[in-house]
């Protein structure tokens, strides 16, 4: 038995002696990935970091269509309002946090990229009359991120293909070019998400859920949830006869308005805090 | 099992240690210094993104690895200890080293496509994004980086919330 123990130790010796030395040559990250070379990574939901990389590419694609607003004060302000509501959402801390940006266009719209980058257009900011209404828009978009609506718009068939590509068999399947195969699937996923959020819009149910989430976020953050009613009323007036931007990608505003009205009670009298918020909004949005 | 009773405690300890090392391989190397290769990384008090970050760790920073738990590394950086996600680090280098663990557990002997397999196993990663960017140079990732670089610090946000009579 003593001989057996010696043999086992002898076999382990290179690990004891050379383990750390070998690590100094190969980055430790190699260890982190040792589980990744399993023959097949079982079908799994998309991870937060994968969602983040898809979101970055969707954002880059949106920035190919719209110009980024260059007013740093307005961007900072939108981020402050956005962060205030995002921290009250059901997903307060996505992979690398929420980031809000303004698009320099008069089109009335807002986009939630998977992972936490949220765009609002100048046109939509100007449609709002107060900080509480701006908060309502951002809370709705945060709701889409929290519900993973963007990432869920990647077609099931494509994601199944990604799972397949994540297996060792993929080396054979893609003729040894898994990287190219994954880039191509990544590209397709960006198309799916972009098409959904910019062209076709989310499902009616996803919009209803995002509206409900926004009301919760607004209330928890101390904003007046009835600002959502005021915002939708303004949007309804602006959208009469319009068929582009937010009016194309969202369910009819009248439907949303009716639903939100039933969830929100009477609008309270304007508080001192709300006055201050509206003042600072007007200063920024002008 | 009865046969082991006849051996000294020391022999049994050595046997267990040797077997563990052979089977597990070099899973963790304490004291390793690792360079952060990705921007916008943060140190977390727990291995969980939901916990509020302890502080940022810039790209290029060197951290001392204390241990590993799944996708997370417990590290020390500038006197602070916390957890960094594996995304902070570079992808593994090509390795053609002899693997005793692999030999014993039947891991693939053929190494030529190990990079490809490892890459595939990770799904959508910075490497895949790089491939996408190379294919689409017209995409404005520089502006996306700019958007991500803006962070409202916690003191500013608190002041903003307080001024607007909002809830912290």
Coordinates of N, CA and C in Angstrom, one line a residue, chain B:
Chain B
X1 N -11.7 -1.5 2.0 CA -11.5 -0.4 2.9 C -10.8 -0.9 4.2
X2 N -11.2 -2.1 4.6 CA -10.6 -2.6 5.8 C -9.1 -2.7 5.7
X3 N -8.6 -2.9 4.5 CA -7.1 -3.1 4.3 C -6.4 -1.7 4.6
X4 N -7.1 -0.6 4.4 CA -6.5 0.7 4.7 C -6.2 0.9 6.2
X5 N -7.0 0.2 7.0 CA -6.9 0.4 8.5 C -5.5 0.1 9.0
X6 N -4.8 -0.9 8.3 CA -3.5 -1.3 8.7 C -2.4 -0.3 8.4
X7 N -2.7 0.7 7.7 CA -1.6 1.7 7.3 C -1.7 2.9 8.2
X8 N -0.5 3.6 8.3 CA -0.5 4.8 9.2 C -1.3 5.9 8.6
X9 N -1.7 6.8 9.5 CA -2.5 8.0 9.2 C -1.8 8.8 8.1
X10 N -0.5 8.9 8.2 CA 0.3 9.7 7.3 C 0.3 9.1 5.9
X11 N 0.3 7.8 5.8 CA 0.3 7.1 4.5 C -1.1 7.4 3.8
X12 N -2.1 7.3 4.6 CA -3.5 7.5 4.1 C -3.7 8.9 3.6
X13 N -3.1 9.8 4.4 CA -3.2 11.3 4.1 C -2.5 11.5 2.7
X14 N -1.3 11.0 2.6 CA -0.5 11.2 1.3 C -1.3 10.6 0.2
X15 N -1.9 9.4 0.4 CA -2.6 8.8 -0.7 C -3.8 9.6 -1.1
X16 N -4.5 10.2 -0.2 CA -5.7 11.0 -0.5 C -5.3 12.3 -1.2
X17 N -4.2 12.9 -0.7 CA -3.7 14.1 -1.3 C -3.2 13.9 -2.8
X18 N -2.5 12.8 -3.0 CA -2.0 12.4 -4.3 C -3.2 12.2 -5.3
X19 N -4.1 11.4 -4.8 CA -5.3 11.1 -5.7 C -6.0 12.4 -6.0
X20 N -6.2 13.3 -5.0 CA -7.0 14.5 -5.3 C -6.2 15.3 -6.3
X21 N -4.9 15.4 -6.2 CA -4.2 16.2 -7.2 C -4.2 15.7 -8.6
X22 N -4.1 14.3 -8.6 CA -4.1 13.7 -10.0 C -5.5 13.9 -10.6
X23 N -6.6 13.7 -9.9 CA -7.9 13.8 -10.5 C -8.3 15.2 -10.8
X24 N -8.0 16.2 -9.9 CA -8.5 17.5 -10.1 C -7.6 18.4 -11.0
X25 N -6.3 18.1 -11.0 CA -5.4 18.9 -11.8 C -5.2 20.2 -11.2
X26 N -4.5 21.1 -11.8 CA -4.2 22.4 -11.2 C -5.3 23.4 -11.4
X27 N -6.4 23.2 -10.6 CA -7.6 24.0 -10.7 C -7.3 25.5 -10.4
X28 N -6.6 25.7 -9.3 CA -6.4 27.1 -8.9 C -4.9 27.3 -8.5
X29 N -4.4 28.4 -8.8 CA -3.0 28.7 -8.4 C -3.0 30.0 -7.6
X30 N -2.9 29.8 -6.3 CA -3.0 31.0 -5.4 C -1.8 31.9 -5.6
X31 N -2.0 33.2 -5.5 CA -0.9 34.1 -5.6 C -0.6 34.5 -7.0
X32 N -1.3 34.0 -8.0 CA -1.1 34.3 -9.4 C -1.4 35.8 -9.6
X33 N -0.6 36.5 -10.4 CA -0.9 37.9 -10.7 C -1.5 37.9 -12.1
X34 N -2.6 38.5 -12.3 CA -3.4 38.4 -13.5 C -3.7 39.9 -14.0
X35 N -3.6 40.1 -15.3 CA -3.8 41.4 -15.8 C -5.2 41.5 -16.4
X36 N -5.9 42.5 -16.0 CA -7.3 42.8 -16.5 C -7.2 43.3 -17.9
X37 N -7.9 42.6 -18.8 CA -7.7 43.0 -20.2 C -9.0 43.6 -20.8
X38 N -10.0 43.8 -20.0 CA -11.3 44.3 -20.5 C -11.6 45.7 -19.8
X39 N -12.2 46.6 -20.5 CA -12.5 47.9 -19.8 C -13.8 47.7 -18.9
X40 N -14.0 48.7 -18.1 CA -15.2 48.8 -17.2 C -15.4 47.6 -16.3
X41 N -14.4 47.2 -15.7 CA -14.5 46.1 -14.7 C -14.7 46.6 -13.3
X42 N -15.4 45.9 -12.5 CA -15.6 46.3 -11.1 C -15.3 45.1 -10.2
X43 N -14.9 45.5 -9.0 CA -14.7 44.5 -7.9 C -16.0 44.4 -7.1
X44 N -16.4 43.2 -6.9 CA -17.7 43.0 -6.2 C -17.4 42.3 -4.8
X45 N -18.3 42.7 -3.8 CA -18.1 42.1 -2.5 C -18.4 40.6 -2.5
X46 N -19.3 40.2 -3.4 CA -19.7 38.8 -3.5 C -19.6 38.4 -4.9
X47 N -19.5 37.1 -5.2 CA -19.4 36.6 -6.6 C -20.8 36.7 -7.3
X48 N -21.2 38.0 -7.4 CA -22.6 38.2 -7.9 C -22.7 39.6 -8.4
X49 N -23.2 39.8 -9.7 CA -23.3 41.1 -10.2 C -24.3 42.0 -9.5
X50 N -25.2 41.3 -8.8 CA -26.3 42.1 -8.1 C -25.8 42.9 -6.9
X51 N -24.6 42.5 -6.4 CA -24.1 43.2 -5.2 C -23.5 44.5 -5.7
X52 N -23.6 45.6 -4.9 CA -23.0 46.9 -5.3 C -21.5 46.8 -5.4
X53 N -20.9 47.3 -6.5 CA -19.4 47.1 -6.6 C -18.6 47.8 -5.5
X54 N -17.5 47.2 -5.2 CA -16.6 47.7 -4.2 C -15.8 48.9 -4.8
X55 N -15.5 48.7 -6.1 CA -14.8 49.8 -6.8 C -14.4 49.3 -8.2
X56 N -14.0 50.3 -9.0 CA -13.6 49.9 -10.4 C -12.2 49.3 -10.4
X57 N -12.0 48.5 -11.4 CA -10.6 47.9 -11.7 C -10.3 48.3 -13.2
X58 N -9.4 49.2 -13.4 CA -9.2 49.6 -14.8 C -8.5 48.5 -15.7
X59 N -8.7 48.7 -17.0 CA -8.1 47.8 -17.9 C -6.5 47.9 -17.7
X60 N -5.9 46.8 -17.7 CA -4.4 46.8 -17.6 C -4.0 46.7 -16.1
X61 N -4.9 46.7 -15.2 CA -4.6 46.6 -13.8 C -4.1 45.2 -13.5
X62 N -3.2 45.0 -12.5 CA -2.7 43.7 -12.2 C -3.4 43.3 -10.8
X63 N -4.0 42.2 -10.7 CA -4.6 41.8 -9.5 C -4.0 40.4 -9.0
X64 N -4.0 40.3 -7.7 CA -3.5 39.0 -7.1 C -4.7 38.1 -6.9
X65 N -4.6 36.9 -7.5 CA -5.7 36.0 -7.4 C -5.6 35.2 -6.1
X66 N -6.6 35.1 -5.3 CA -6.6 34.3 -4.1 C -7.3 33.0 -4.3
X67 N -8.4 33.0 -5.0 CA -9.0 31.7 -5.3 C -10.1 31.9 -6.4
X68 N -10.6 30.8 -6.8 CA -11.6 30.8 -7.9 C -12.8 30.1 -7.5
X69 N -14.0 30.6 -7.8 CA -15.3 29.9 -7.6 C -16.1 30.0 -8.8
X70 N -16.2 29.0 -9.6 CA -16.9 29.1 -10.9 C -16.4 30.1 -11.8
X71 N -17.2 31.1 -12.2 CA -16.8 32.1 -13.1 C -16.1 33.3 -12.4
X72 N -16.0 33.2 -11.1 CA -15.5 34.3 -10.4 C -14.1 34.1 -9.7
X73 N -13.3 35.1 -9.6 CA -12.0 35.1 -8.9 C -12.0 36.0 -7.7
X74 N -11.6 35.5 -6.6 CA -11.4 36.4 -5.5 C -10.0 37.0 -5.6
X75 N -10.0 38.3 -5.7 CA -8.7 38.9 -6.0 C -8.4 40.1 -5.0
X76 N -7.2 40.4 -4.9 CA -6.8 41.6 -4.2 C -6.2 42.6 -5.1
X77 N -6.8 43.9 -5.0 CA -6.3 44.9 -5.9 C -6.2 46.2 -5.1
X78 N -5.0 46.8 -5.0 CA -4.8 48.0 -4.3 C -5.3 48.0 -2.9
X79 N -5.0 46.9 -2.2 CA -5.5 46.8 -0.8 C -6.9 46.4 -0.6
X80 N -7.7 46.3 -1.7 CA -9.1 45.9 -1.6 C -9.2 44.5 -2.0
X81 N -10.0 43.7 -1.3 CA -10.3 42.3 -1.7 C -11.7 42.2 -2.2
X82 N -11.9 41.5 -3.3 CA -13.3 41.4 -3.8 C -13.3 40.4 -4.9
X83 N -14.4 40.3 -5.6 CA -14.6 39.3 -6.7 C -14.6 39.9 -8.1
X84 N -13.9 39.3 -9.0 CA -13.9 39.8 -10.4 C -14.4 38.6 -11.3
X85 N -15.3 39.0 -12.2 CA -15.8 38.0 -13.1 C -14.7 37.6 -14.1
X86 N -14.8 36.4 -14.6 CA -13.8 35.9 -15.6 C -13.8 36.7 -16.9
X87 N -14.9 37.5 -17.1 CA -14.9 38.3 -18.3 C -13.8 39.4 -18.3
X88 N -13.3 39.6 -17.1 CA -12.2 40.7 -17.0 C -10.9 40.2 -17.6
X89 N -10.8 38.9 -17.8 CA -9.5 38.4 -18.2 C -9.4 37.9 -19.7
X90 N -8.2 37.8 -20.2 CA -8.1 37.4 -21.6 C -8.5 36.0 -21.8
X91 N -8.9 35.6 -23.0 CA -9.2 34.3 -23.3 C -7.9 33.4 -23.2
X92 N -8.1 32.1 -23.0 CA -6.9 31.3 -22.8 C -6.0 31.2 -24.0
X93 N -4.7 31.1 -23.6 CA -3.7 31.0 -24.7 C -3.8 29.5 -25.2
X94 N -3.3 29.3 -26.4 CA -3.2 28.0 -27.0 C -2.3 27.1 -26.1
X95 N -2.8 26.0 -25.7 CA -2.0 25.1 -24.9 C -1.8 23.8 -25.5
X96 N -0.6 23.4 -25.6 CA -0.3 22.0 -26.1 C 0.4 21.2 -25.0
X97 N 0.2 21.7 -23.8 CA 0.9 21.0 -22.7 C 0.3 19.6 -22.5
X98 N 1.2 18.7 -22.0 CA 0.8 17.4 -21.7 C -0.2 17.5 -20.5
X99 N -1.3 16.8 -20.5 CA -2.2 16.9 -19.4 C -2.4 15.5 -18.8
X100 N -1.9 15.4 -17.6 CA -2.0 14.1 -16.9 C -3.5 13.9 -16.6
X101 N -4.1 14.9 -16.1 CA -5.5 14.8 -15.7 C -6.4 14.4 -16.9
X102 N -6.0 14.9 -18.1 CA -6.8 14.6 -19.3 C -6.5 13.1 -19.7
X103 N -5.3 12.7 -19.5 CA -4.9 11.3 -19.8 C -5.7 10.3 -19.0
X104 N -5.8 10.7 -17.7 CA -6.5 9.8 -16.8 C -8.0 9.8 -17.0
X105 N -8.6 11.0 -17.3 CA -10.0 11.1 -17.4 C -10.5 11.0 -18.8
X106 N -9.6 10.7 -19.7 CA -10.1 10.5 -21.1 C -10.4 11.8 -21.9
X107 N -9.8 12.9 -21.5 CA -10.0 14.2 -22.2 C -9.4 14.0 -23.6
X108 N -9.8 14.9 -24.5 CA -9.4 14.8 -25.9 C -7.9 14.8 -26.0
X109 N -7.3 13.9 -26.7 CA -5.9 13.9 -26.9 C -5.5 14.8 -28.1
X110 N -6.4 14.9 -29.1 CA -6.1 15.8 -30.2 C -6.3 17.2 -29.8
X111 N -5.2 18.0 -30.0 CA -5.2 19.4 -29.5 C -5.4 20.4 -30.6
X112 N -5.3 20.0 -31.8 CA -5.2 21.0 -32.9 C -6.3 22.0 -32.9
X113 N -7.5 21.6 -32.5 CA -8.7 22.6 -32.6 C -9.1 23.0 -31.2
X114 N -8.3 22.9 -30.2 CA -8.7 23.2 -28.8 C -9.2 24.7 -28.7
X115 N -8.5 25.6 -29.4 CA -8.9 27.0 -29.4 C -10.3 27.2 -29.9
X116 N -10.6 26.5 -31.0 CA -11.9 26.6 -31.6 C -12.9 26.1 -30.7
X117 N -12.6 24.9 -30.0 CA -13.6 24.3 -29.1 C -13.9 25.2 -27.9
X118 N -12.8 25.8 -27.4 CA -12.9 26.7 -26.2 C -13.7 27.9 -26.6
X119 N -13.4 28.4 -27.8 CA -14.2 29.6 -28.2 C -15.6 29.3 -28.4
X120 N -15.9 28.2 -29.0 CA -17.3 27.8 -29.2 C -18.0 27.6 -27.9
X121 N -17.3 27.1 -26.9 CA -17.9 26.8 -25.6 C -18.3 28.1 -24.9
X122 N -17.8 29.2 -25.3 CA -18.1 30.5 -24.5 C -19.2 31.2 -25.2
X123 N -19.6 30.9 -26.4 CA -20.7 31.6 -27.0 C -20.3 33.0 -27.4
X124 N -21.2 34.0 -27.2 CA -20.9 35.4 -27.6 C -19.9 36.1 -26.6
X125 N -18.7 36.4 -27.1 CA -17.7 36.9 -26.2 C -17.0 38.1 -26.9
X126 N -16.1 38.8 -26.2 CA -15.4 39.9 -26.8 C -14.7 39.4 -28.1
X127 N -14.3 38.2 -28.2 CA -13.6 37.7 -29.5 C -14.6 37.7 -30.6
X128 N -15.9 37.2 -30.3 CA -16.9 37.2 -31.3 C -17.2 38.6 -31.7
X129 N -17.3 39.5 -30.7 CA -17.6 40.9 -31.1 C -16.5 41.5 -32.0
X130 N -15.2 41.1 -31.7 CA -14.1 41.6 -32.5 C -14.3 41.1 -34.0
X131 N -14.7 39.9 -34.1 CA -14.9 39.3 -35.4 C -16.0 40.1 -36.2
X132 N -17.1 40.4 -35.4 CA -18.2 41.2 -36.0 C -17.8 42.6 -36.4
X133 N -16.9 43.2 -35.5 CA -16.5 44.6 -35.8 C -15.6 44.6 -37.0
X134 N -14.8 43.5 -37.2 CA -13.9 43.5 -38.4 C -14.7 43.3 -39.6
X135 N -15.9 42.6 -39.5 CA -16.7 42.4 -40.6 C -17.6 43.7 -40.9
X136 N -17.8 44.5 -39.9 CA -18.6 45.7 -40.1 C -17.9 46.9 -39.5
X137 N -16.9 47.4 -40.2 CA -16.1 48.5 -39.8 C -17.0 49.8 -39.7
X138 N -18.2 49.8 -40.4 CA -19.0 51.0 -40.3 C -19.8 51.1 -39.0
X139 N -19.8 50.1 -38.2 CA -20.5 50.2 -36.9 C -19.7 51.1 -35.9
X140 N -20.5 51.9 -35.2 CA -19.8 52.9 -34.4 C -19.6 52.4 -32.9
X141 N -18.7 51.5 -32.8 CA -18.5 51.0 -31.4 C -17.8 52.0 -30.5
X142 N -17.1 52.9 -31.1 CA -16.4 54.0 -30.3 C -17.4 54.8 -29.5
X143 N -18.5 55.1 -30.2 CA -19.6 55.8 -29.5 C -20.3 55.0 -28.4
X144 N -20.3 53.7 -28.6 CA -20.9 52.8 -27.6 C -20.0 52.8 -26.4
X145 N -18.7 52.7 -26.6 CA -17.7 52.8 -25.5 C -17.9 54.1 -24.8
X146 N -18.1 55.2 -25.5 CA -18.3 56.5 -24.9 C -19.5 56.5 -24.0
X147 N -20.6 55.9 -24.5 CA -21.8 55.9 -23.7 C -21.6 55.1 -22.4
X148 N -20.9 54.0 -22.6 CA -20.6 53.1 -21.4 C -19.6 53.7 -20.4
X149 N -18.8 54.7 -20.9 CA -17.9 55.3 -20.0 C -18.5 56.3 -19.0
X150 N -19.7 56.7 -19.4 CA -20.4 57.7 -18.5 C -21.1 57.0 -17.4
X151 N -20.7 57.3 -16.2 CA -21.3 56.7 -15.0 C -21.7 57.7 -14.0
X152 N -22.9 57.7 -13.5 CA -23.3 58.6 -12.5 C -22.7 58.1 -11.1
X153 N -21.8 58.9 -10.5 CA -21.3 58.3 -9.2 C -22.4 58.4 -8.1
X154 N -22.2 57.6 -7.1 CA -23.2 57.5 -6.2 C -23.5 58.7 -5.4
X155 N -22.5 59.6 -5.1 CA -22.7 60.8 -4.4 C -23.6 61.8 -5.2
X156 N -23.3 61.9 -6.5 CA -24.1 62.7 -7.4 C -25.5 62.3 -7.5
X157 N -25.7 61.0 -7.6 CA -27.1 60.4 -7.7 C -27.8 60.7 -6.4
X158 N -27.2 60.5 -5.3 CA -27.9 60.8 -4.0 C -28.3 62.2 -3.9
X159 N -27.4 63.1 -4.3 CA -27.8 64.6 -4.3 C -28.9 64.9 -5.2
X160 N -28.9 64.2 -6.4 CA -30.0 64.4 -7.4 C -31.3 63.9 -6.8
X161 N -31.3 62.8 -6.2 CA -32.5 62.2 -5.6 C -33.0 63.0 -4.5
X162 N -32.1 63.5 -3.7 CA -32.5 64.3 -2.5 C -33.1 65.7 -3.0
X163 N -32.5 66.3 -4.0 CA -33.0 67.6 -4.5 C -34.4 67.5 -5.0
X164 N -34.6 66.3 -5.7 CA -36.0 66.1 -6.3 C -37.0 65.5 -5.4
X165 N -36.6 65.4 -4.1 CA -37.5 64.8 -3.1 C -38.0 63.4 -3.6
X166 N -37.0 62.6 -4.1 CA -37.3 61.3 -4.5 C -36.9 60.3 -3.4
X167 N -37.1 59.0 -3.7 CA -36.8 58.0 -2.7 C -35.4 57.3 -3.0
X168 N -34.5 57.3 -2.0 CA -33.1 56.7 -2.3 C -33.2 55.2 -2.5

